[in-house]
Coordinates of C-alpha atoms in Angstrom, one line a residue:
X1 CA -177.7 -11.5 -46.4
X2 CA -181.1 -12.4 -46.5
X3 CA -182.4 -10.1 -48.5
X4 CA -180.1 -10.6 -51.1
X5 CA -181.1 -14.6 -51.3
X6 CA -184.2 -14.3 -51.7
X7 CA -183.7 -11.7 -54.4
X8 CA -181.3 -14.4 -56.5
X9 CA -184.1 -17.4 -55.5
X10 CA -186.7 -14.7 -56.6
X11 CA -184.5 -13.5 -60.2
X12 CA -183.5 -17.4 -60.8
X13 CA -187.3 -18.7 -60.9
X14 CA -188.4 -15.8 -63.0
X15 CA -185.8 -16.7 -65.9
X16 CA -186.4 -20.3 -65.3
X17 CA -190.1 -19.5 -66.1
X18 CA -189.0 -17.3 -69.1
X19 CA -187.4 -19.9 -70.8
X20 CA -189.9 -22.9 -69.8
X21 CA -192.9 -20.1 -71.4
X22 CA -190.3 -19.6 -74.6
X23 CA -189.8 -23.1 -75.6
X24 CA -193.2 -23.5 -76.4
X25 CA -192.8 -21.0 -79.4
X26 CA -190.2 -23.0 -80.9
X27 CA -190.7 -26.1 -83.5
X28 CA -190.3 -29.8 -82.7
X29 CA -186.6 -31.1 -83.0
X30 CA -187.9 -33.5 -86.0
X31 CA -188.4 -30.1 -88.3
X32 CA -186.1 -29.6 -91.0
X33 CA -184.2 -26.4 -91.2
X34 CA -186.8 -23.9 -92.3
X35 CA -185.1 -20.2 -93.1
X36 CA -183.6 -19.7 -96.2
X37 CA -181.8 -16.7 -96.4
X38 CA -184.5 -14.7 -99.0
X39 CA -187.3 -15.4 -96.8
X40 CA -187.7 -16.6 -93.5
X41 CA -190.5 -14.8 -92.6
X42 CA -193.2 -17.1 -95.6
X43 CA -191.8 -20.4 -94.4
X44 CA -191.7 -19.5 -90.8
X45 CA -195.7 -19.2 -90.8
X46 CA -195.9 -22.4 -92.5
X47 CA -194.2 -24.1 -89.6
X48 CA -196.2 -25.4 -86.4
X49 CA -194.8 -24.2 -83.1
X50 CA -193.7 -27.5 -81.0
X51 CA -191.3 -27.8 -78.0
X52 CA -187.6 -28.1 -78.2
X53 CA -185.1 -24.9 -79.3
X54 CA -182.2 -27.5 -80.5
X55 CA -183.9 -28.2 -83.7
X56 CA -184.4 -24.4 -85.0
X57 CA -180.9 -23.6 -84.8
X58 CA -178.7 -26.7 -84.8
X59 CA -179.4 -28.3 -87.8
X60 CA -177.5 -27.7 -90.5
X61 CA -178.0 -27.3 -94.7
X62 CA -175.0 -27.6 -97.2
X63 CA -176.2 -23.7 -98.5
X64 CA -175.8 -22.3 -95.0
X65 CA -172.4 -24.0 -94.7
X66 CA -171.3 -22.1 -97.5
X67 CA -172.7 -18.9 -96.6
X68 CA -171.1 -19.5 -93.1
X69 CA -168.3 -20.2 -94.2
X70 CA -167.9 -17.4 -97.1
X71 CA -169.0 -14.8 -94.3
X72 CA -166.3 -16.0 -92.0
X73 CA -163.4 -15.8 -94.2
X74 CA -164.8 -11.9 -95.3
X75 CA -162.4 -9.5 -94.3
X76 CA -165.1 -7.7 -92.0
X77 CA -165.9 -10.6 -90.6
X78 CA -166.1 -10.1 -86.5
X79 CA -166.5 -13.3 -84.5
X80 CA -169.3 -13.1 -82.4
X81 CA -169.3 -14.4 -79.1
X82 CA -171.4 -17.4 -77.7
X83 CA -175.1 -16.7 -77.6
X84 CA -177.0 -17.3 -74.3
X85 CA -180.4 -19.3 -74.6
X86 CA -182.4 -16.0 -73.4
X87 CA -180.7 -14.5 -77.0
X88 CA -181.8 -17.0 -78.8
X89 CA -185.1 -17.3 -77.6
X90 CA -185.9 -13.6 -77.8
X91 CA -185.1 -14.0 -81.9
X92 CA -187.6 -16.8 -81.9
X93 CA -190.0 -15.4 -80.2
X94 CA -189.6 -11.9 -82.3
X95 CA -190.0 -14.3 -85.5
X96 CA -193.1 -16.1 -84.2
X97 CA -194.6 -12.4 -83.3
X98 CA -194.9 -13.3 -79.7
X99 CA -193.9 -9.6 -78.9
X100 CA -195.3 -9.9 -75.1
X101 CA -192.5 -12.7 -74.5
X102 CA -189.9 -10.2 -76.5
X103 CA -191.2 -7.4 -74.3
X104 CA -191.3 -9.8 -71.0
X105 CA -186.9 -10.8 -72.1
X106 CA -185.9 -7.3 -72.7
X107 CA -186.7 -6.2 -69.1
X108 CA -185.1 -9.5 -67.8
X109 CA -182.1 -8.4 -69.4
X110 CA -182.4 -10.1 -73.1
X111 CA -179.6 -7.6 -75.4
X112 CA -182.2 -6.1 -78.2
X113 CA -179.2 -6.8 -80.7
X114 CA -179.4 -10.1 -79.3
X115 CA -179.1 -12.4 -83.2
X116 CA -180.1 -16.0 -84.3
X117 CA -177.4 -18.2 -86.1
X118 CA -178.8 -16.3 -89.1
X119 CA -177.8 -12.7 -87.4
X120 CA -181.4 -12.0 -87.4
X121 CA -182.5 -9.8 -84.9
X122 CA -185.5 -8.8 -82.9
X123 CA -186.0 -5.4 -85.3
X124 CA -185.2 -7.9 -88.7
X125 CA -188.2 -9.7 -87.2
X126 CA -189.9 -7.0 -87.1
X127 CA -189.5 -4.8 -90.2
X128 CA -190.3 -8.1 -92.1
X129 CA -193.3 -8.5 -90.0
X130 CA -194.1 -4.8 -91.6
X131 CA -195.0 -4.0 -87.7
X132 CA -194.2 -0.4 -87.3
X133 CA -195.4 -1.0 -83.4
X134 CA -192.7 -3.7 -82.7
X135 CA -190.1 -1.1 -84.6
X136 CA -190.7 2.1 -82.6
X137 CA -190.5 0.2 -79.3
X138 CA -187.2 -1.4 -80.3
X139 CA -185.9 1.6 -81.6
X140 CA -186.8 2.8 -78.6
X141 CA -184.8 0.4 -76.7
X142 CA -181.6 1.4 -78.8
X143 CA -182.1 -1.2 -81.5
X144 CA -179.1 -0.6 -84.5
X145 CA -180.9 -0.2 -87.6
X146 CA -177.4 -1.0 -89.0
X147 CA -176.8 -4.4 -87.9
X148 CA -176.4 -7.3 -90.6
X149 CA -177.0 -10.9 -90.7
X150 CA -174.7 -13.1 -92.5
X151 CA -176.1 -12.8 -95.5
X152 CA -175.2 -9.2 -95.6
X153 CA -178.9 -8.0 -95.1
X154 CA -180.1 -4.9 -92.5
X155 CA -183.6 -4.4 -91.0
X156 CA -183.9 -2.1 -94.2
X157 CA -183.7 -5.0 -96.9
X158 CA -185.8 -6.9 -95.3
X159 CA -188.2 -4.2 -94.9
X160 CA -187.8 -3.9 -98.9
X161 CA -187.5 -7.5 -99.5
X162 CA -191.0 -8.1 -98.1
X163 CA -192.6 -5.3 -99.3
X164 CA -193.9 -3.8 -96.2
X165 CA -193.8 0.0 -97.0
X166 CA -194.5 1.3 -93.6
X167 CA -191.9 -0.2 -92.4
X168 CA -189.3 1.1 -94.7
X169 CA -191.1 4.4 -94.2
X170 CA -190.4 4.7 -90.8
X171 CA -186.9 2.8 -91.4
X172 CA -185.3 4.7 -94.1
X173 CA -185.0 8.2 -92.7
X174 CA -182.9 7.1 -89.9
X175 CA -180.5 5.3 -92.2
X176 CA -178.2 8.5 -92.5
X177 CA -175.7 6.3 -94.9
X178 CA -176.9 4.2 -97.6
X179 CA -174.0 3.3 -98.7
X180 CA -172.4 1.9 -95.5
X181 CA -175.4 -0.4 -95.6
X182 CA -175.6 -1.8 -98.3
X183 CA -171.4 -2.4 -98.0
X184 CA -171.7 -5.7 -96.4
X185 CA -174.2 -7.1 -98.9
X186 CA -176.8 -6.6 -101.6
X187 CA -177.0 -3.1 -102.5
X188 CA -180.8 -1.8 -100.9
X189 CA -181.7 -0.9 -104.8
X190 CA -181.4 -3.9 -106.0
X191 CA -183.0 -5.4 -103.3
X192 CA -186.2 -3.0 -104.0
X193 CA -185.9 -3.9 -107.5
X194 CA -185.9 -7.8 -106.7
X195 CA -188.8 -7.2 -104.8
X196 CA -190.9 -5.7 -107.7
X197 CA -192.5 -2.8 -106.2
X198 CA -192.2 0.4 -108.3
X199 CA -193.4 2.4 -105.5
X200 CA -190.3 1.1 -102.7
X201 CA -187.8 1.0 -105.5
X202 CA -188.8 5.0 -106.4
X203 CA -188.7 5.5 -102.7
X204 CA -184.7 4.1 -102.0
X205 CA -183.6 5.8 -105.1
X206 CA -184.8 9.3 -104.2
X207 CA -183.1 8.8 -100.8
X208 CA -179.6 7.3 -102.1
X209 CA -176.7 9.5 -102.8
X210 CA -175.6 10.5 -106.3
X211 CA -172.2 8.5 -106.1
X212 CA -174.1 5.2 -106.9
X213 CA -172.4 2.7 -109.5
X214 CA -174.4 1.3 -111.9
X215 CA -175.7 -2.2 -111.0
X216 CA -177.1 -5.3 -113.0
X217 CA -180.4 -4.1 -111.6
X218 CA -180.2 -0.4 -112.0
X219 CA -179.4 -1.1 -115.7
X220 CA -182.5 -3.0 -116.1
X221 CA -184.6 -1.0 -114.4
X222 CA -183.3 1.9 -117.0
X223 CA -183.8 0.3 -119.9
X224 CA -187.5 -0.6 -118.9
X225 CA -187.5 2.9 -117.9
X226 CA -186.7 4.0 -121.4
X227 CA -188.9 1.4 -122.9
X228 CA -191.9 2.7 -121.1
X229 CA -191.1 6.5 -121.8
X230 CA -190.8 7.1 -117.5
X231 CA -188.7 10.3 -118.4
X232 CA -188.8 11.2 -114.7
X233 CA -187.2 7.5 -113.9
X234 CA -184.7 7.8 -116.6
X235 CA -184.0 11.2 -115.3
X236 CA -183.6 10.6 -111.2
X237 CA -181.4 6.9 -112.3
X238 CA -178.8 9.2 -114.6
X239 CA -178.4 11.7 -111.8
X240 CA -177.6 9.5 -108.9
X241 CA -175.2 7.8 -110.4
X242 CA -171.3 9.1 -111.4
X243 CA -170.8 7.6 -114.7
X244 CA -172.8 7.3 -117.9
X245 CA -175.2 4.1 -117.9
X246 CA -173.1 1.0 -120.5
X247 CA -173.8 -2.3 -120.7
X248 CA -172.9 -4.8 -118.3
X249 CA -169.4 -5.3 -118.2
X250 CA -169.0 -2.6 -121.0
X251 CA -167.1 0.9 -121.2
X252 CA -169.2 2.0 -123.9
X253 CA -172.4 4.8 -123.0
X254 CA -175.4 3.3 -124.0
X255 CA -176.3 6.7 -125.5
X256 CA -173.7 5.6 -127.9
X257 CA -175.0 2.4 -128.6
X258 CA -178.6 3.8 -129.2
X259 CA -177.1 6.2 -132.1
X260 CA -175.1 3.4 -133.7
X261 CA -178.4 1.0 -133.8
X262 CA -180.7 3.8 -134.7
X263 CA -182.2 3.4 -131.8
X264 CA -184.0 7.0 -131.3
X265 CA -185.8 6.4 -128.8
X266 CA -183.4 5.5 -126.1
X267 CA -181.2 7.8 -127.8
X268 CA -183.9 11.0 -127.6
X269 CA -184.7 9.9 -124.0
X270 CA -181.0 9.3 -122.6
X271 CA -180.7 13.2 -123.9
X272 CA -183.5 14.8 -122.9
X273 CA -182.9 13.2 -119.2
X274 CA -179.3 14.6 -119.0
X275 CA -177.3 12.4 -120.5
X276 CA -173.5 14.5 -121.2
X277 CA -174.2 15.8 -124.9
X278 CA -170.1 15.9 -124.9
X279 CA -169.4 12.6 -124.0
X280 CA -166.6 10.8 -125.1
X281 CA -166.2 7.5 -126.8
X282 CA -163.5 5.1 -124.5
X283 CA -160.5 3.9 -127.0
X284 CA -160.8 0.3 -126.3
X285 CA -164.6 0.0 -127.2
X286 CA -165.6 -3.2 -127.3
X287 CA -166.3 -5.6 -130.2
X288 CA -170.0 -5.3 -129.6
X289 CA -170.2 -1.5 -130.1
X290 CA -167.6 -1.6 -132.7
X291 CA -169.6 -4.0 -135.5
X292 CA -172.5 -1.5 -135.0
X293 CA -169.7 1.2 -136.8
X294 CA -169.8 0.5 -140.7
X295 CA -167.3 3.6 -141.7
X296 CA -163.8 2.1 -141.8
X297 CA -162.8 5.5 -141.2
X298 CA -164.6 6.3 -138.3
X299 CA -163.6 3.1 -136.5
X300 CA -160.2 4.0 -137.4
X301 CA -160.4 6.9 -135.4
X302 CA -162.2 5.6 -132.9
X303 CA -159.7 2.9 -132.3
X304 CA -156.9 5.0 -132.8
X305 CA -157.4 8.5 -131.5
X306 CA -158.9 10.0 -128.3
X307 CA -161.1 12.3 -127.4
X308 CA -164.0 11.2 -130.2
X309 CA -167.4 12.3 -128.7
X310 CA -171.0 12.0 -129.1
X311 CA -171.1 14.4 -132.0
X312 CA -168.1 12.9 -133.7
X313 CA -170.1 9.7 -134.0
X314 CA -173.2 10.9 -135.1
X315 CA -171.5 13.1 -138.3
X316 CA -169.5 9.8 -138.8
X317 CA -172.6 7.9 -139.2
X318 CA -174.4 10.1 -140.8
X319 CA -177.5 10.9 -138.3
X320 CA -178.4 14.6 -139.4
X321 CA -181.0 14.3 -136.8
X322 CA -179.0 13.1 -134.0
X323 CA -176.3 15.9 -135.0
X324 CA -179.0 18.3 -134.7
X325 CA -180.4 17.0 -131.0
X326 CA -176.7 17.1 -129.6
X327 CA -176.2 20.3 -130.9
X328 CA -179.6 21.6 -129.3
X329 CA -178.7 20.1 -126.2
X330 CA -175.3 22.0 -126.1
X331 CA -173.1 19.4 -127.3
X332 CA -169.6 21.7 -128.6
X333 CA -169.4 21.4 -132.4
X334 CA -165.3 23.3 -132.0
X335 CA -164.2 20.9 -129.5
X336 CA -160.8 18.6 -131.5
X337 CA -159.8 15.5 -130.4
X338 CA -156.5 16.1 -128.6
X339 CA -154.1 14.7 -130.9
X340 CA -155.2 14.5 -135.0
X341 CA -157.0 18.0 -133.9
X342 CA -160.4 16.3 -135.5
X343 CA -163.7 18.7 -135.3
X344 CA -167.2 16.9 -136.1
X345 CA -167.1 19.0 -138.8
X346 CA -164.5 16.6 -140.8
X347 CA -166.4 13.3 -139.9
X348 CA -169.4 14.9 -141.1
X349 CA -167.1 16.1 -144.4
X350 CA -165.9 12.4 -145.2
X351 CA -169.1 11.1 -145.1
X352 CA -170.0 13.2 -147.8
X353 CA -173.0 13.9 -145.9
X354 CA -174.2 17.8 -146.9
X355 CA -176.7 18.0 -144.2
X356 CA -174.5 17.3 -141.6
X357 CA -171.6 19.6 -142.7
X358 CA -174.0 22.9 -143.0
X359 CA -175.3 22.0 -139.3
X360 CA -171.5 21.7 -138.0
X361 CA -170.7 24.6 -140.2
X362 CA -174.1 26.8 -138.2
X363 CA -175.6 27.0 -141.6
X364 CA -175.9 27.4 -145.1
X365 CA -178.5 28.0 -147.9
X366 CA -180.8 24.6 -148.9
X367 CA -179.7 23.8 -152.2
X368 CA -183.0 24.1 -153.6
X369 CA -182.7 28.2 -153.1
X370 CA -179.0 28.7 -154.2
X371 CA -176.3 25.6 -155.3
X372 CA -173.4 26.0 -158.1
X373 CA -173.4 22.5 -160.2
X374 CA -170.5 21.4 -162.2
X375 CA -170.6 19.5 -165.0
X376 CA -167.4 17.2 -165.6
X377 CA -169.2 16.5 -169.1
X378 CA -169.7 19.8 -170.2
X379 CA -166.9 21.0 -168.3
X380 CA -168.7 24.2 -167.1
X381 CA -169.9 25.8 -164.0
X382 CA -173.4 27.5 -163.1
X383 CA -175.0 28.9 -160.0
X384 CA -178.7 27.8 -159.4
X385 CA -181.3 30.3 -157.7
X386 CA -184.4 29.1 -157.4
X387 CA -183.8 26.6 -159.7
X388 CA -182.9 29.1 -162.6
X389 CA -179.0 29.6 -163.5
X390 CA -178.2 33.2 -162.5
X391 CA -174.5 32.3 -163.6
X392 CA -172.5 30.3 -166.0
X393 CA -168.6 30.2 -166.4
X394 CA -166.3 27.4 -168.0
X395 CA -164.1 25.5 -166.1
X396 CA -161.5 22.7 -165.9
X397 CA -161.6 20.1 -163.6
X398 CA -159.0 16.9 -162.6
X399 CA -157.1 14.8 -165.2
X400 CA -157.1 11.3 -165.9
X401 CA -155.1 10.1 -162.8
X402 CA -156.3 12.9 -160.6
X403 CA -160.1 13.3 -161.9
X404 CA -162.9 15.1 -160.1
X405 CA -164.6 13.0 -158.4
X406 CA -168.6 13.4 -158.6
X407 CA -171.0 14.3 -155.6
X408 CA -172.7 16.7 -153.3
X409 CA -170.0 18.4 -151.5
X410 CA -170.3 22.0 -149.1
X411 CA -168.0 25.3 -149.3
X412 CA -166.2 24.9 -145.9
X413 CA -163.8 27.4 -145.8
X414 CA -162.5 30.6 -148.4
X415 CA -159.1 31.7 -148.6
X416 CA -158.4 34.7 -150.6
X417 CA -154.3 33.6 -150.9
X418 CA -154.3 30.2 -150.9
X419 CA -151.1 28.5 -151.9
X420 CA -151.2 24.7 -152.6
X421 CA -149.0 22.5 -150.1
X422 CA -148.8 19.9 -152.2
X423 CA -147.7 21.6 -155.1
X424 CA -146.4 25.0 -154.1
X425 CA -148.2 26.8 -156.5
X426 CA -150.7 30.0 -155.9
X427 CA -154.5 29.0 -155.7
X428 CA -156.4 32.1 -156.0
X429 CA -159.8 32.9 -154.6
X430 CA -159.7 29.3 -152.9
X431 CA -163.0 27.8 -152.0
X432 CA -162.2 24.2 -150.4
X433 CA -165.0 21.8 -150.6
X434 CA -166.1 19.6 -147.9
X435 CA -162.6 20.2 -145.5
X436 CA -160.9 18.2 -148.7
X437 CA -157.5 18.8 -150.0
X438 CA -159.5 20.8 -153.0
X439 CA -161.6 22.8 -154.0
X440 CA -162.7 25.4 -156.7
X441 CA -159.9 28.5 -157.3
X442 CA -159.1 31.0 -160.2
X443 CA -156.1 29.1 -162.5
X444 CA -156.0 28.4 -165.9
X445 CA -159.1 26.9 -168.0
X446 CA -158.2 25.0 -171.3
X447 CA -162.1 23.8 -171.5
X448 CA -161.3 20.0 -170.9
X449 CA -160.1 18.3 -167.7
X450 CA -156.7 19.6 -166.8
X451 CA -156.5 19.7 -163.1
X452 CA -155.0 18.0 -160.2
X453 CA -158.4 17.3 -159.0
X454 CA -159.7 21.2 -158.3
X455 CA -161.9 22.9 -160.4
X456 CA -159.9 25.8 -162.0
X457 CA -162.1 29.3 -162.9
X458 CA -161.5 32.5 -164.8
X459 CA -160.3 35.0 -162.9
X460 CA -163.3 37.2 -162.9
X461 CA -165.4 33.7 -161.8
X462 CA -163.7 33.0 -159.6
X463 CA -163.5 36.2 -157.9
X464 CA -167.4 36.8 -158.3
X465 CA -168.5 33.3 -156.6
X466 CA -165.4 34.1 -153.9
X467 CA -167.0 37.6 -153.3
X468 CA -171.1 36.4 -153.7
X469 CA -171.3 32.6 -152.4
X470 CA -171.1 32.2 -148.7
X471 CA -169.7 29.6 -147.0
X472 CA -172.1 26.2 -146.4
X473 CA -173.2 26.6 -150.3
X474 CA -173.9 23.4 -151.7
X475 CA -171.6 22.4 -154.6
X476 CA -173.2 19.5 -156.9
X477 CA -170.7 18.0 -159.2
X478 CA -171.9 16.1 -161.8

């Protein structure tokens, strides 16, 4: 009976001498409030230790009464029970780096999750402190590295938050699940990107999963990224992430926008750094993306049809050099959009771009070393080698009402039995120009304009250029 008096007498005086040592790290009761939420650590040192705990925790600011307030109405939210004075002044003496007095409260019984009003704890403290000590010994006392503060904040962000890369060093492999932390608040990349330290923002992205959603700050940090040619950035940002990079609050790939503005750059790195050479174009595309598209009929489809892709848009604009780069990177020039059954071949086609159609088509001669050239004038045909006519023939081209219409067009398809669906008539050795509803085929020749818009051969013309001139052959009419 004793015994066990003295023992309370003896535990009693040693907490009461705790506490009397303690209240000499905290500030005078006159101090105003001084931890905002983004940095309690730089204001703290500013502030002069003084006696009296009331005024560090009891004061109150009309930001924190919102952010009290938000956080309890959150549906995580989980009410946290009264804190004792030894809680509270092991947090303050954490944050004043008085880690013998921590130490000293801890063996008196002090919880290490023990948190401030703030939800600070002893290992926040410390990982903004940077002191990778203070962290091992709290981890060693069972410290949660996953425990936030009411603004949504682990040990982690504010490891990142102040830059101290030790810290997060020795922090982030025993974070097993990015994700679950950064659940309750800020996401840790933004955070490192906030911060503005290449080195910690390289360090969470290598470690985060490749389920991420693209953020505010992971689009900017792309786009500098891109601007300063970090390939390697680009590279590790597109591949932890599930969908292709858009603008904020956009559906549109940005690999998209880069072809419609000519951008090359972004365009070249977004590809080289694994950007979907197949990607398709969302229907409802917004406004923004859609004034960038000058061809009616490409925004027509665009609007109308799915299933438009990458190298759908670049034959619809035109960009023989982008066609070419998705098609290197594997992009598939056969796949149709599911219902109008479009290839890239037919956007190139209307644009009555010649380049773009012998690329879709996987070649064709340059028409500087063979071309046929028809002359509505003269009303005559000749094939061009080398830039000498090897062959001449007459012809007859469309009527008034259904004339010929001039330009640089590309055999796209032979068919040796073509019959017209239009008319219901036989078409001969037909050679359809461009993916067009005509082409040049064997029919009668009268030596003036005649046609419904075809050119019309002789029979042993048209059976020659059928037989001799291969598909992607440039046909000039003039």
């Amino acid at each position: 009976m004793r015994t066990s008096t003295i023992r309370t007498l003896i535990g009693g005086t040693t907490a009461t001498l705790l506490i009397i040592r303690a209240t000499t790290f905290l500030p005078d009761s006159e101090a105003q409030l001084p931890l905002p939420p983004r940095a309690p650590v730089a204001l703290l040192e500013k502030q002069e230790p003084a006696a009296g705990w009331q005024g560090m925790f009891l004061p109150v600011m009309a930001e924190r009464h919102a952010a009290v307030i938000q956080h309890c109405f959150g549906t995580e939210f989980t009410p946290r029970p009264p804190r004792s004075p030894s809680e509270m002044l092991l947090v303050a003496a954490a944050l004043k780096r008085d880690w013998e007095m921590v130490r000293r409260l801890l063996k008196a019984g002090a919880p290490v999750e023990a948190a401030d009003d703030e939800g600070v704890t002893p290992l926040m403290a410390a990982a903004m402190q940077g002191d990778v000590t203070q962290l091992r010994a709290l981890l060693e006392q069972h410290a949660r590295i996953d425990l936030l503060d009411v603004n949504g904040r682990s040990a982690l962000h504010h490891a990142i938050a102040a830059g101290k890369l030790e810290a997060i060093d020795l922090l982030l492999p025993l974070a097993t699940n990015l994700e679950a932390l950064s659940a309750g608040g800020r996401d840790l990349l933004t955070t490192a990107f906030d911060a503005g330290n290449a080195a910690i923002f390289q360090m969470i992205l290598e470690r985060s999963p490749a389920t991420l959603q693209w953020t505010a700050s992971t689009l900017h940090a792309l786009d500098i990224a891109i601007s300063a040619g970090l390939r390697d950035q680009v590279r590790l940002l597109l591949s932890k992430h599930l969908a292709p990079p858009t603008r904020e609050s956009g559906s549109v790939p940005l690999i998209a926008y880069a072809m419609a503005e000519g951008n090359t750059t972004a365009f070249e790195t977004l590809l080289a750094c694994g950007s979907d050479p197949n990607l398709v174009l969302p229907q409802a595309a917004e406004k923004e993306f859609m004034s960038l598209v000058k061809s009616k009929y490409l925004r027509l489809y665009i609007q109308e049809e799915t299933g438009v892709n990458l190298l759908m848009l670049a034959a619809g604009l035109g960009k023989t050099a982008y066609v070419r780069a998705l098609l290197d990177a594997g992009a598939d020039r056969n796949r149709m959009t599911p219902r109008e059954k479009m290839l890239p071949l037919y956007f190139a086609a209307w644009n009555a771009d010649w380049k773009c159609v012998q690329l879709l088509l996987g070649g064709g001669p340059l028409p500087e070393r063979l071309r046929i050239e028809i002359s509505l004038a003269k009303q005559n045909a000749a094939v061009i080698k080398d830039g000498v006519a090897v062959f001449t023939t007459e012809c007859s081209t469309g009527r008034e009402g259904f004339s010929t219409r001039p330009g640089h067009y590309v055999i796209t398809d032979k068919d040796r039995d073509h019959r017209s669906t239009i008319y219901k008539v036989a078409m001969p050795y037909f050679m359809r120009l461009s993916c067009r509803d005509f082409g040049m085929h064997e029919g009668a020749v009268p030596r003036y304009p005649a046609s419904h818009g075809c050119i019309r051969l002789p029979s042993g013309a048209a059976r020659r250029l059928f037989t001799e001139i291969p598909v992607g052959t440039v046909v000039v009419v003039n």
